[in-house]
PDB file of C-alpha atoms in Angstrom:
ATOM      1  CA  UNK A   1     -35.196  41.115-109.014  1.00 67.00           C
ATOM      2  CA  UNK A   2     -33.451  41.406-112.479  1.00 81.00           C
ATOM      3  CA  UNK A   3     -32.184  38.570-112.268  1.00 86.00           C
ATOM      4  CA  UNK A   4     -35.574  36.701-112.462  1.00 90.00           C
ATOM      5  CA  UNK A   5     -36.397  39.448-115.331  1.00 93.00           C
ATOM      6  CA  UNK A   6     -33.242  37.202-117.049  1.00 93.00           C
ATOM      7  CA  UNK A   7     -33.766  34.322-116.489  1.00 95.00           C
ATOM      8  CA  UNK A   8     -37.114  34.417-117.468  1.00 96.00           C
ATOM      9  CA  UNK A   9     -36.145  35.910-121.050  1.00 96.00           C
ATOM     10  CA  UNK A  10     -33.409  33.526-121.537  1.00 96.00           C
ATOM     11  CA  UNK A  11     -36.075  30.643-120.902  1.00 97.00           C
ATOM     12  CA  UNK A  12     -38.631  32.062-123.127  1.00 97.00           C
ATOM     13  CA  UNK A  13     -35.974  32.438-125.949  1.00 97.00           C
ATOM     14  CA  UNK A  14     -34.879  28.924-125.516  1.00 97.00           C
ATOM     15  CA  UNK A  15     -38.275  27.263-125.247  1.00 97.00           C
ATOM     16  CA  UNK A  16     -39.245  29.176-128.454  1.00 96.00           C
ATOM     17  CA  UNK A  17     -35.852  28.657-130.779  1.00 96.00           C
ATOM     18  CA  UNK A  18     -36.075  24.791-129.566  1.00 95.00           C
ATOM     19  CA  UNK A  19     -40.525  24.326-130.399  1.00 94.00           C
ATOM     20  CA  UNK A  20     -39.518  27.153-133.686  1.00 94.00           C
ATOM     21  CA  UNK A  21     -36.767  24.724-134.485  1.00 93.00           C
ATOM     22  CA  UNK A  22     -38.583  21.427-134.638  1.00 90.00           C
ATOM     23  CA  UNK A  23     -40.992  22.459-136.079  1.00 89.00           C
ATOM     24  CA  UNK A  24     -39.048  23.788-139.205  1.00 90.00           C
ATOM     25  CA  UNK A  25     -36.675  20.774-139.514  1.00 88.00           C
ATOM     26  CA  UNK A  26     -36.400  17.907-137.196  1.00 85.00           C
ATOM     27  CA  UNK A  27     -40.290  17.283-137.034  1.00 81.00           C
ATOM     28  CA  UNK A  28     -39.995  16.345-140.887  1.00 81.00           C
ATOM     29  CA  UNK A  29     -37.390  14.484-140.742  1.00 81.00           C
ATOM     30  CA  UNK A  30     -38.855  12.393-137.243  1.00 78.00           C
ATOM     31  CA  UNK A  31     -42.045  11.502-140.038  1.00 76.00           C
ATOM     32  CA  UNK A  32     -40.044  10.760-142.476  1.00 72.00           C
ATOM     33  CA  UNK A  33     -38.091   8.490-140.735  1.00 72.00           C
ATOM     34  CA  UNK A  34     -40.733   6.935-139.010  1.00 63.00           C
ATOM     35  CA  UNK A  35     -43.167   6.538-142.211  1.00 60.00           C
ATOM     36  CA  UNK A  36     -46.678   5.133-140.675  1.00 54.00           C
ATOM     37  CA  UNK A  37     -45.458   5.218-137.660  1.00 57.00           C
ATOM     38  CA  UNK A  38     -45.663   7.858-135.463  1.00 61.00           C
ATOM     39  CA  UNK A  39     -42.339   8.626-133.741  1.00 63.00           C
ATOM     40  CA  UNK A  40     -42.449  10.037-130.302  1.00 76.00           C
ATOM     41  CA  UNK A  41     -40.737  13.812-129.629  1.00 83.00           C
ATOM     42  CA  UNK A  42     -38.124  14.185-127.928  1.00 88.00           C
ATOM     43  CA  UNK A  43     -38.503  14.920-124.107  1.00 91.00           C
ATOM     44  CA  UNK A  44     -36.871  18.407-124.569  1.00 92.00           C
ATOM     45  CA  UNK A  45     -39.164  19.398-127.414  1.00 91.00           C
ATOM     46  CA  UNK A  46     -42.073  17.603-125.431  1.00 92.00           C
ATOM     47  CA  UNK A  47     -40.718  20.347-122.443  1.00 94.00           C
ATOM     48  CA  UNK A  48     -40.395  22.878-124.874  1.00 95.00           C
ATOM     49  CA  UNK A  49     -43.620  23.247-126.589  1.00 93.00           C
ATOM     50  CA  UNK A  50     -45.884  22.796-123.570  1.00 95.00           C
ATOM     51  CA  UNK A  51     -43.977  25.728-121.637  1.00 96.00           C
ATOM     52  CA  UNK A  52     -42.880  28.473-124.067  1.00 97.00           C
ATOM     53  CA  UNK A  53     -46.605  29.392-124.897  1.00 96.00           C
ATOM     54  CA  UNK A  54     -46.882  30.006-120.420  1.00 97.00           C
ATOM     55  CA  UNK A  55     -43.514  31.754-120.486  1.00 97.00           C
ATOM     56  CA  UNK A  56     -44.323  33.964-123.188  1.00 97.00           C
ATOM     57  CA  UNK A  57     -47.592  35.395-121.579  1.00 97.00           C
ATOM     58  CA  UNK A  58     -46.196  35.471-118.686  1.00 97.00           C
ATOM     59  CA  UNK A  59     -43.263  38.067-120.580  1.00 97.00           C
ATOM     60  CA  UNK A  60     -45.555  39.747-121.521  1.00 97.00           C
ATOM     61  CA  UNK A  61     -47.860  40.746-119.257  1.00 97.00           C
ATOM     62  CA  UNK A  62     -44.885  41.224-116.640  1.00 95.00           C
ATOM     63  CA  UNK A  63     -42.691  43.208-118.979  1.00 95.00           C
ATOM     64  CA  UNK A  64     -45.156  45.842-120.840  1.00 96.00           C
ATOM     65  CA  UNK A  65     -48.636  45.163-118.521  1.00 97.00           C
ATOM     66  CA  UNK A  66     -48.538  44.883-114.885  1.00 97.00           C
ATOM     67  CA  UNK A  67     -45.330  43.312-112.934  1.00 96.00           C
ATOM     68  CA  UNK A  68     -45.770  42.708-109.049  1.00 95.00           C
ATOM     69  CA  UNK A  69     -43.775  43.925-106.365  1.00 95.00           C
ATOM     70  CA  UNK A  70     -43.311  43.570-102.577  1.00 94.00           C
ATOM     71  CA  UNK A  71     -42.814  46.033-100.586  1.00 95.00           C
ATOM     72  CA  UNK A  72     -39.886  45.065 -97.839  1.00 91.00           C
ATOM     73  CA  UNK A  73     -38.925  48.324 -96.215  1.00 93.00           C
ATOM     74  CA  UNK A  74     -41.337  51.368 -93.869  1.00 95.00           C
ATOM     75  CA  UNK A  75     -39.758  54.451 -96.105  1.00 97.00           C
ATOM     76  CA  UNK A  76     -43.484  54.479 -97.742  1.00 98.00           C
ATOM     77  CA  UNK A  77     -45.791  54.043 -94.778  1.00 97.00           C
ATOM     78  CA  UNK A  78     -48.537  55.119 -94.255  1.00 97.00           C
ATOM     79  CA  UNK A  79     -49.227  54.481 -98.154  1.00 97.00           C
ATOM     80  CA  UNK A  80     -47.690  51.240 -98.437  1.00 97.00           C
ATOM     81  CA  UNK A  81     -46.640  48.916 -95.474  1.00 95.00           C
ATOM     82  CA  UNK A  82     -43.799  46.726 -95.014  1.00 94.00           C
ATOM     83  CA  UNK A  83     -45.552  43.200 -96.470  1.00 93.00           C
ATOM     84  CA  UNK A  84     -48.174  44.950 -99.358  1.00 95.00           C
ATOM     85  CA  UNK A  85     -47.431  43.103-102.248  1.00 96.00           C
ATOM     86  CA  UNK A  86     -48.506  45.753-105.377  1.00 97.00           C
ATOM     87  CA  UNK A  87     -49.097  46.204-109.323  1.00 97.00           C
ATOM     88  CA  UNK A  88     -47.200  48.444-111.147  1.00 98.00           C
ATOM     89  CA  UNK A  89     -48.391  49.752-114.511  1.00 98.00           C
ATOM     90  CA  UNK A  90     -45.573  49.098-117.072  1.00 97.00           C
ATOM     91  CA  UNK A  91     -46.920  51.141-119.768  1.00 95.00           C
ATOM     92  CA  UNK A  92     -47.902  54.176-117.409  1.00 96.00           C
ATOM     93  CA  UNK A  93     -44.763  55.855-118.363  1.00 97.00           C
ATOM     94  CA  UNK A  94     -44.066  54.437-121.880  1.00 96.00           C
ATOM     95  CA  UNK A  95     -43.149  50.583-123.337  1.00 96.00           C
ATOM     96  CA  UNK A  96     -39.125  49.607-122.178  1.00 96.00           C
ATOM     97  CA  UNK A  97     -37.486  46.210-122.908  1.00 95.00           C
ATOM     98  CA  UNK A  98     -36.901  43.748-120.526  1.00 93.00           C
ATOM     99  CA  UNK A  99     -33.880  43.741-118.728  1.00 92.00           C
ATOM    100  CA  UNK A 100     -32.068  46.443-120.428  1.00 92.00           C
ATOM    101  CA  UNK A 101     -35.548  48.876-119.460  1.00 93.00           C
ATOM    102  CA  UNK A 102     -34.752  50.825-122.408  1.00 93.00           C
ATOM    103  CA  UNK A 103     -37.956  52.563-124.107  1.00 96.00           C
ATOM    104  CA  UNK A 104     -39.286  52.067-127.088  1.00 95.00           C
ATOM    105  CA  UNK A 105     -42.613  54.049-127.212  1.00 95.00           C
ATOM    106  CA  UNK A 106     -43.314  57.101-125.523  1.00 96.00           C
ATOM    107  CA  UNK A 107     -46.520  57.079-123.683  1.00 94.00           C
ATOM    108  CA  UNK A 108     -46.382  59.618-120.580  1.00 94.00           C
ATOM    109  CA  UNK A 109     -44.284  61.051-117.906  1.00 96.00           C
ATOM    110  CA  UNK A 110     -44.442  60.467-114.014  1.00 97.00           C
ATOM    111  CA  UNK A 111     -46.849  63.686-112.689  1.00 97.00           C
ATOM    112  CA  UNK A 112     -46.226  65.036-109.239  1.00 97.00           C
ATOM    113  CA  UNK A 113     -47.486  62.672-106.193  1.00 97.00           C
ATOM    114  CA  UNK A 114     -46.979  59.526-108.417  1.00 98.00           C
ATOM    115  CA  UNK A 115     -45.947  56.253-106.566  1.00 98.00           C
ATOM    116  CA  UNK A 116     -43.316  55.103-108.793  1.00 98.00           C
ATOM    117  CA  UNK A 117     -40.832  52.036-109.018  1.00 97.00           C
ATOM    118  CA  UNK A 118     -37.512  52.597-110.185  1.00 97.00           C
ATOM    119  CA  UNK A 119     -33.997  51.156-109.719  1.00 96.00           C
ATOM    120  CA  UNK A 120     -32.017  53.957-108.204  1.00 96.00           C
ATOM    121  CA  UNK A 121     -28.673  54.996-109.576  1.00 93.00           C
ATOM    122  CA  UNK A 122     -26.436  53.434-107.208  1.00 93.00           C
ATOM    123  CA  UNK A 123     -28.146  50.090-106.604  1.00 92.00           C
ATOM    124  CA  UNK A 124     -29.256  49.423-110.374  1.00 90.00           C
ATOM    125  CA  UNK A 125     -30.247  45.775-109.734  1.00 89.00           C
ATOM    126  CA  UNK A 126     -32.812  46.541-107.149  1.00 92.00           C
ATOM    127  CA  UNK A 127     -35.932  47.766-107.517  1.00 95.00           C
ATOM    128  CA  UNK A 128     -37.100  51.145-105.477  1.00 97.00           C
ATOM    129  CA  UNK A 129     -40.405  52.556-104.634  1.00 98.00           C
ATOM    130  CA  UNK A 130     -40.712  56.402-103.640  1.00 98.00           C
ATOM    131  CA  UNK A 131     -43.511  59.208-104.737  1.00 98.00           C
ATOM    132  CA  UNK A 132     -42.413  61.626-107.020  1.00 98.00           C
ATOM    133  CA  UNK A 133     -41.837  65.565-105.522  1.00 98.00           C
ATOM    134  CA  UNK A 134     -40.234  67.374-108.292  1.00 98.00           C
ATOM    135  CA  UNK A 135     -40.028  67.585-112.376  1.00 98.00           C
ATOM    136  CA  UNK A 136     -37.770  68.116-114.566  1.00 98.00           C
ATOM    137  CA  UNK A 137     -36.555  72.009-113.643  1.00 98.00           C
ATOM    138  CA  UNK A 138     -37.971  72.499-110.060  1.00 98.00           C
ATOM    139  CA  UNK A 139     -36.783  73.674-107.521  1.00 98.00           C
ATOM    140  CA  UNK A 140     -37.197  71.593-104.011  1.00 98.00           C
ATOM    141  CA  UNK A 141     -36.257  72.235-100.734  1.00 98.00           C
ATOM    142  CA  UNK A 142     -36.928  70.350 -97.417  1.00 97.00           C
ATOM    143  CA  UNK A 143     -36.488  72.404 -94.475  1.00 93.00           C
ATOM    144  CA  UNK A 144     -38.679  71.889 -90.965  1.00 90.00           C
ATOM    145  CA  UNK A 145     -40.272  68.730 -91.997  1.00 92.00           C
ATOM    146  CA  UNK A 146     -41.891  70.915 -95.008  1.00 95.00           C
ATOM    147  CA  UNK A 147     -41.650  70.480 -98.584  1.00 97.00           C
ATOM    148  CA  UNK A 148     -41.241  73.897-100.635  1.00 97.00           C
ATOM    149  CA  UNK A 149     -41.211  73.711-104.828  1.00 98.00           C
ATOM    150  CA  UNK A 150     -40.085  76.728-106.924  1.00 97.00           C
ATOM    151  CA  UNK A 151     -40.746  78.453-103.425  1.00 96.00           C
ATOM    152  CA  UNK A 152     -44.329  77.195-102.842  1.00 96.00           C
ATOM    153  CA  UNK A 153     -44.351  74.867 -99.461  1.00 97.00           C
ATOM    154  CA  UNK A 154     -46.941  71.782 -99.399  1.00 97.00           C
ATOM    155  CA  UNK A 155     -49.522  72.186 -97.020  1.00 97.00           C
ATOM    156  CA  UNK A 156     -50.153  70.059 -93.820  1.00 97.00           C
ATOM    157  CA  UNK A 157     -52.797  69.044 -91.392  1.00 96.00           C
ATOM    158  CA  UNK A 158     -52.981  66.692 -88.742  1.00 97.00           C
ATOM    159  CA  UNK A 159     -55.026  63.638 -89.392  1.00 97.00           C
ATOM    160  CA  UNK A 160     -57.333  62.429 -86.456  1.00 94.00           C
ATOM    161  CA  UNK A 161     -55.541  63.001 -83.546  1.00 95.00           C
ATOM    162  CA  UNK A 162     -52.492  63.114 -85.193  1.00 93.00           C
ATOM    163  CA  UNK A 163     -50.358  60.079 -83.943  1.00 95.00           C
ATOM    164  CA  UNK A 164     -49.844  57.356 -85.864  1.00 96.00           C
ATOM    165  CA  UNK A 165     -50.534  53.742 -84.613  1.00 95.00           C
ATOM    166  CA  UNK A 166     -48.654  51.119 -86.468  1.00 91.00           C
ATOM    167  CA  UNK A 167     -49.267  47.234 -86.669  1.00 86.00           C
ATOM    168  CA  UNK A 168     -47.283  44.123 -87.656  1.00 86.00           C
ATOM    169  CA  UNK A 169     -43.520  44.801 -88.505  1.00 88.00           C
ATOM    170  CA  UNK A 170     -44.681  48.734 -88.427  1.00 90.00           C
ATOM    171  CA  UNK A 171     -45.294  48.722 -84.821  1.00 91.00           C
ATOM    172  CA  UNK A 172     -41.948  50.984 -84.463  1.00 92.00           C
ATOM    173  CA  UNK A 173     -43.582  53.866 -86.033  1.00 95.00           C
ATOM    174  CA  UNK A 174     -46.012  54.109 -83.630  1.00 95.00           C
ATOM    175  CA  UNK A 175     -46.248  57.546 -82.219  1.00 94.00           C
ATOM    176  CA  UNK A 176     -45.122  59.636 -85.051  1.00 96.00           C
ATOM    177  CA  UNK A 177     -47.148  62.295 -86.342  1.00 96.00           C
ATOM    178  CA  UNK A 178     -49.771  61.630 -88.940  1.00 98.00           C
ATOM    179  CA  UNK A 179     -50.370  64.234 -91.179  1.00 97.00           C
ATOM    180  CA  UNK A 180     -52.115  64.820 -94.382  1.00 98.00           C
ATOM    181  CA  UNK A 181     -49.706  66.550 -97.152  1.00 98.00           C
ATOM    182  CA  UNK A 182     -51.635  68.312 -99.559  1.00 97.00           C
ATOM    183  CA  UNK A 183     -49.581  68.569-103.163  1.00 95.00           C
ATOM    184  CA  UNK A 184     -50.899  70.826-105.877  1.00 88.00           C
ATOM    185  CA  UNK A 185     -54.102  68.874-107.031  1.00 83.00           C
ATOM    186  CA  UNK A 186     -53.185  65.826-104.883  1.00 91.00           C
ATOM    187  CA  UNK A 187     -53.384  64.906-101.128  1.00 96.00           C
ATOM    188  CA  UNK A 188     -51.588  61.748 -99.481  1.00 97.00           C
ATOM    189  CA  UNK A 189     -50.375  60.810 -95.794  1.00 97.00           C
ATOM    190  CA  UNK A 190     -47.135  61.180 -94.434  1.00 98.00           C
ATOM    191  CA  UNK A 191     -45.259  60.175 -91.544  1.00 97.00           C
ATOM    192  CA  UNK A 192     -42.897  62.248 -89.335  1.00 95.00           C
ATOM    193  CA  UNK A 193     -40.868  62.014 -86.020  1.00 92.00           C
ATOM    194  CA  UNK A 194     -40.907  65.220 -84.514  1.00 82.00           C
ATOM    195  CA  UNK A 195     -38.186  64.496 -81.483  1.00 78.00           C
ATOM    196  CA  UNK A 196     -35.416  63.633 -83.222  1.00 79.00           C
ATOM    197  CA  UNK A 197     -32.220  65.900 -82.382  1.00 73.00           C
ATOM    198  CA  UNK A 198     -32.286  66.875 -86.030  1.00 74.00           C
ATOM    199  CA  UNK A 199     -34.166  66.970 -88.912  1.00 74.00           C
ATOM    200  CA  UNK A 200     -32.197  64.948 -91.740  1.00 81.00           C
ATOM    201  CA  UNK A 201     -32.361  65.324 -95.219  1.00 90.00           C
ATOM    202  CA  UNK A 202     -32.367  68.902 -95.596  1.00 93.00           C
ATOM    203  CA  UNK A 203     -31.509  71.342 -98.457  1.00 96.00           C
ATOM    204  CA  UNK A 204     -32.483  72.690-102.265  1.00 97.00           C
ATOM    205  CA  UNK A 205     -31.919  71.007-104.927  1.00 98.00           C
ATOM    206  CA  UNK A 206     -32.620  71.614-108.528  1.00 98.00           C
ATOM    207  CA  UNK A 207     -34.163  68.779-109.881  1.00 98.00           C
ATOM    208  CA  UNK A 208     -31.971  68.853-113.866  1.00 98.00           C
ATOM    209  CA  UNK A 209     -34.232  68.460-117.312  1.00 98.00           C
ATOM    210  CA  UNK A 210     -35.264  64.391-117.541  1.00 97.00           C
ATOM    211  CA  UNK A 211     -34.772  63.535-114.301  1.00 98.00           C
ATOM    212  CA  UNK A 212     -37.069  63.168-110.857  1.00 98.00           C
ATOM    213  CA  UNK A 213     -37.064  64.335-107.050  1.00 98.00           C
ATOM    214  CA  UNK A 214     -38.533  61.577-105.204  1.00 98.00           C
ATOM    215  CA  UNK A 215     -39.328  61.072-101.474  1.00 98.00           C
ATOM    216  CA  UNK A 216     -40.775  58.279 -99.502  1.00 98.00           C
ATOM    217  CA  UNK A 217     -43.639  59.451 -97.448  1.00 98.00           C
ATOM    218  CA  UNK A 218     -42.387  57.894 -94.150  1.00 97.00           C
ATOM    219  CA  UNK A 219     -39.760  61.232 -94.314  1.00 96.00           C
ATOM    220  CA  UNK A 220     -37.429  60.308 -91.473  1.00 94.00           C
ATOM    221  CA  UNK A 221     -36.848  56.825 -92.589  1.00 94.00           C
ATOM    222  CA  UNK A 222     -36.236  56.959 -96.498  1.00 96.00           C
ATOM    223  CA  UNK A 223     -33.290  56.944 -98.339  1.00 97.00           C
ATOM    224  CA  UNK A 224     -34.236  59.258-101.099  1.00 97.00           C
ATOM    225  CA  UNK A 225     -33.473  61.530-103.812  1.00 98.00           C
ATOM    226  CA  UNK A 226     -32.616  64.169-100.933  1.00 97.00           C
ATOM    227  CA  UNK A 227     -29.192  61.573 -99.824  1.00 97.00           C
ATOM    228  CA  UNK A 228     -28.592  60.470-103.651  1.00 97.00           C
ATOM    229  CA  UNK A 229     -30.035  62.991-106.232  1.00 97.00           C
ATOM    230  CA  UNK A 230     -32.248  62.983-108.824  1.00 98.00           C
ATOM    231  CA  UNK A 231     -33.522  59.959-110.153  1.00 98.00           C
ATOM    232  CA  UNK A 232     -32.892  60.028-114.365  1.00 98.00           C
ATOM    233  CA  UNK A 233     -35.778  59.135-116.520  1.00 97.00           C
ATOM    234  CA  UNK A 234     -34.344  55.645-118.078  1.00 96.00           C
ATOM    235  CA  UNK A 235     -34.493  54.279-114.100  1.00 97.00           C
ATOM    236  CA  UNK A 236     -38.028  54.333-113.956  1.00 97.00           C
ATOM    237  CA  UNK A 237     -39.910  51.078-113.869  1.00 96.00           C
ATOM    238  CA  UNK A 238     -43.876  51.901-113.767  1.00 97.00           C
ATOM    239  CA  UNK A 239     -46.617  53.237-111.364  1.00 98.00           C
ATOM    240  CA  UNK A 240     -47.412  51.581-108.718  1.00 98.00           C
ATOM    241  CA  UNK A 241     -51.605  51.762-108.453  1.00 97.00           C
ATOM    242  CA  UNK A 242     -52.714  48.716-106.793  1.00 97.00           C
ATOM    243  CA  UNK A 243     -52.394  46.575-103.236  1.00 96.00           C
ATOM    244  CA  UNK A 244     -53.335  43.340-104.367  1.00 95.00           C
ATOM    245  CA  UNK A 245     -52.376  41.190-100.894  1.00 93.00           C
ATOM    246  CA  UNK A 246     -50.820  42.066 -97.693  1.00 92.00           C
ATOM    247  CA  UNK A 247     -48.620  39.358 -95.854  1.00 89.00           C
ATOM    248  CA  UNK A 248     -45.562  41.107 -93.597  1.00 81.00           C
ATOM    249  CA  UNK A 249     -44.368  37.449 -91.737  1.00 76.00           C
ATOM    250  CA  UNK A 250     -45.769  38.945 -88.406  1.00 71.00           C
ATOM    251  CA  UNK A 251     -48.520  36.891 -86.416  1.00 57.00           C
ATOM    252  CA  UNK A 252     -51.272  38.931 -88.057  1.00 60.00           C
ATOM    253  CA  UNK A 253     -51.001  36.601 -90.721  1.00 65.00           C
ATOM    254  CA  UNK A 254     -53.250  38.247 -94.298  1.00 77.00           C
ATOM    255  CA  UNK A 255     -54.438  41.814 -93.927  1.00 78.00           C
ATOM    256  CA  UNK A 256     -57.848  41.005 -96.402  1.00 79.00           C
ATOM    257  CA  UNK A 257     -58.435  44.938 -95.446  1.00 80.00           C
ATOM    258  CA  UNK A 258     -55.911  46.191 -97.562  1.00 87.00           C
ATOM    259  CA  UNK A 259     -56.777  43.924-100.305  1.00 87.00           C
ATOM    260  CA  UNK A 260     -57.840  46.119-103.615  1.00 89.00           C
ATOM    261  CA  UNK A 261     -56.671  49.310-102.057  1.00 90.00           C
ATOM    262  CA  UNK A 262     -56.122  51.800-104.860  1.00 92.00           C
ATOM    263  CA  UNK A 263     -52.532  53.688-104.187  1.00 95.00           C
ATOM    264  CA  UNK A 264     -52.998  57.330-104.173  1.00 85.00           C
TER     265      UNK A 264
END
């Protein structure tokens, strides 16, 4: 959504040059003018001053806080489903302009098994969500629905019977194997379809200095760093930590269940 990003700069800057610009020069002239009598402000100043003060906030938090984002696709299920709307920490990774995301204070890089929002290389006005796999200098490989780095593979496990039952606009992932994948200090969910003719998305891949391997955890329906490559450092957006609502359009209506789920 850069595009709201813009366009809510742009209206910020022109509601505060407009209320910074009256009240420098045209307010003193409007009571000098007017002499006892109090002249009224213009509608566009009026406009001005009781909105910039909102926009500004709102800027702020948004830009170097917490921004929201909804998820619209199943490449993260089980962790996130289509319909969670999340919070991503803007300052997880270090404090980046608006719109041109470049940083301006160093305060952290992604660590393995982060949920992460980014815009990917090759579709730089939309934002992404994936989990991060490799760092800088690793070397990944996905082979046999397994995830090896520098040679090490991720362990698995089955998790309750090991099928996965999905609801809403996930229904069609119903019946794929649930398993737990256990990263070096870190264990999430993933999801895999074990009767497909082929396993796609396999290969190594060294993961160069600054840049990110990312996956989504649904593995058989992501488009990830394993189809376009390593994700560079300036794309990254924040951490995603929090599902604050869950609303997919389906006749389920509001999950409140998945309201304040921490993202792991």
């Amino acid at each position: 959504m850069k595009w709201f990003e813009i366009a809510l700069v742009v209206l910020t800057l022109a509601t505060g040059i407009i209320w910074l610009l009256d009240r420098l020069f045209f307010a003193k002239r409007r009571a000098e003018r007017a002499g006892l009598l109090e002249e009224k402000e213009p509608v566009v100043v009026d406009y001005a001053k009781a909105f910039f003060p909102v926009l500004a906030v709102v800027l702020i938090l948004r830009s170097f806080v917490a921004e929201p984002f909804r998820i619209p696709s199943s490449s993260m299920m089980p962790t996130l489903l289509i319909g969670d709307f999340i919070l991503v920490n803007k300052f997880a990774y270090g404090l980046r302009l608006p719109i041109s995301n470049r940083k301006f204070i160093d305060l952290g890089e992604p660590e393995r098994g982060d949920v992460v929002v980014f815009r990917p290389p090759h579709q730089p006005d939309q934002d992404w969500i994936k989990r991060v796999v490799g760092l800088p200098g690793d070397v990944v490989e996905y082979r046999d629905n397994t995830v090896y780095v520098n040679g090490e593979a991720f362990g698995y496990r089955p998790v309750g019977d090991g099928r996965y039952v999905g609801e809403g606009r996930g229904r069609e992932m119903t019946g794929a194997e649930l398993l737990a994948e256990r990263m070096p200090g870190r264990e999430h969910q993933v999801l895999e379809i074990t009767h497909l003719p082929f396993d796609p998305g396999q290969g190594e891949w060294t993961v160069p200095e600054g840049e990110y391997f990312v996956m989504g955890d649904n593995r058989d329906r992501s488009d990830d760093s394993r189809f376009w490559g390593s994700l560079p450092e300036s794309q990254l957006r924040g951490r995603a930590f929090l599902v604050w609502m869950h609303w997919d359009g389906s006749a389920g209506g509001v999950d409140f269940g998945r309201i304040g789920n921490g993202i792991q």
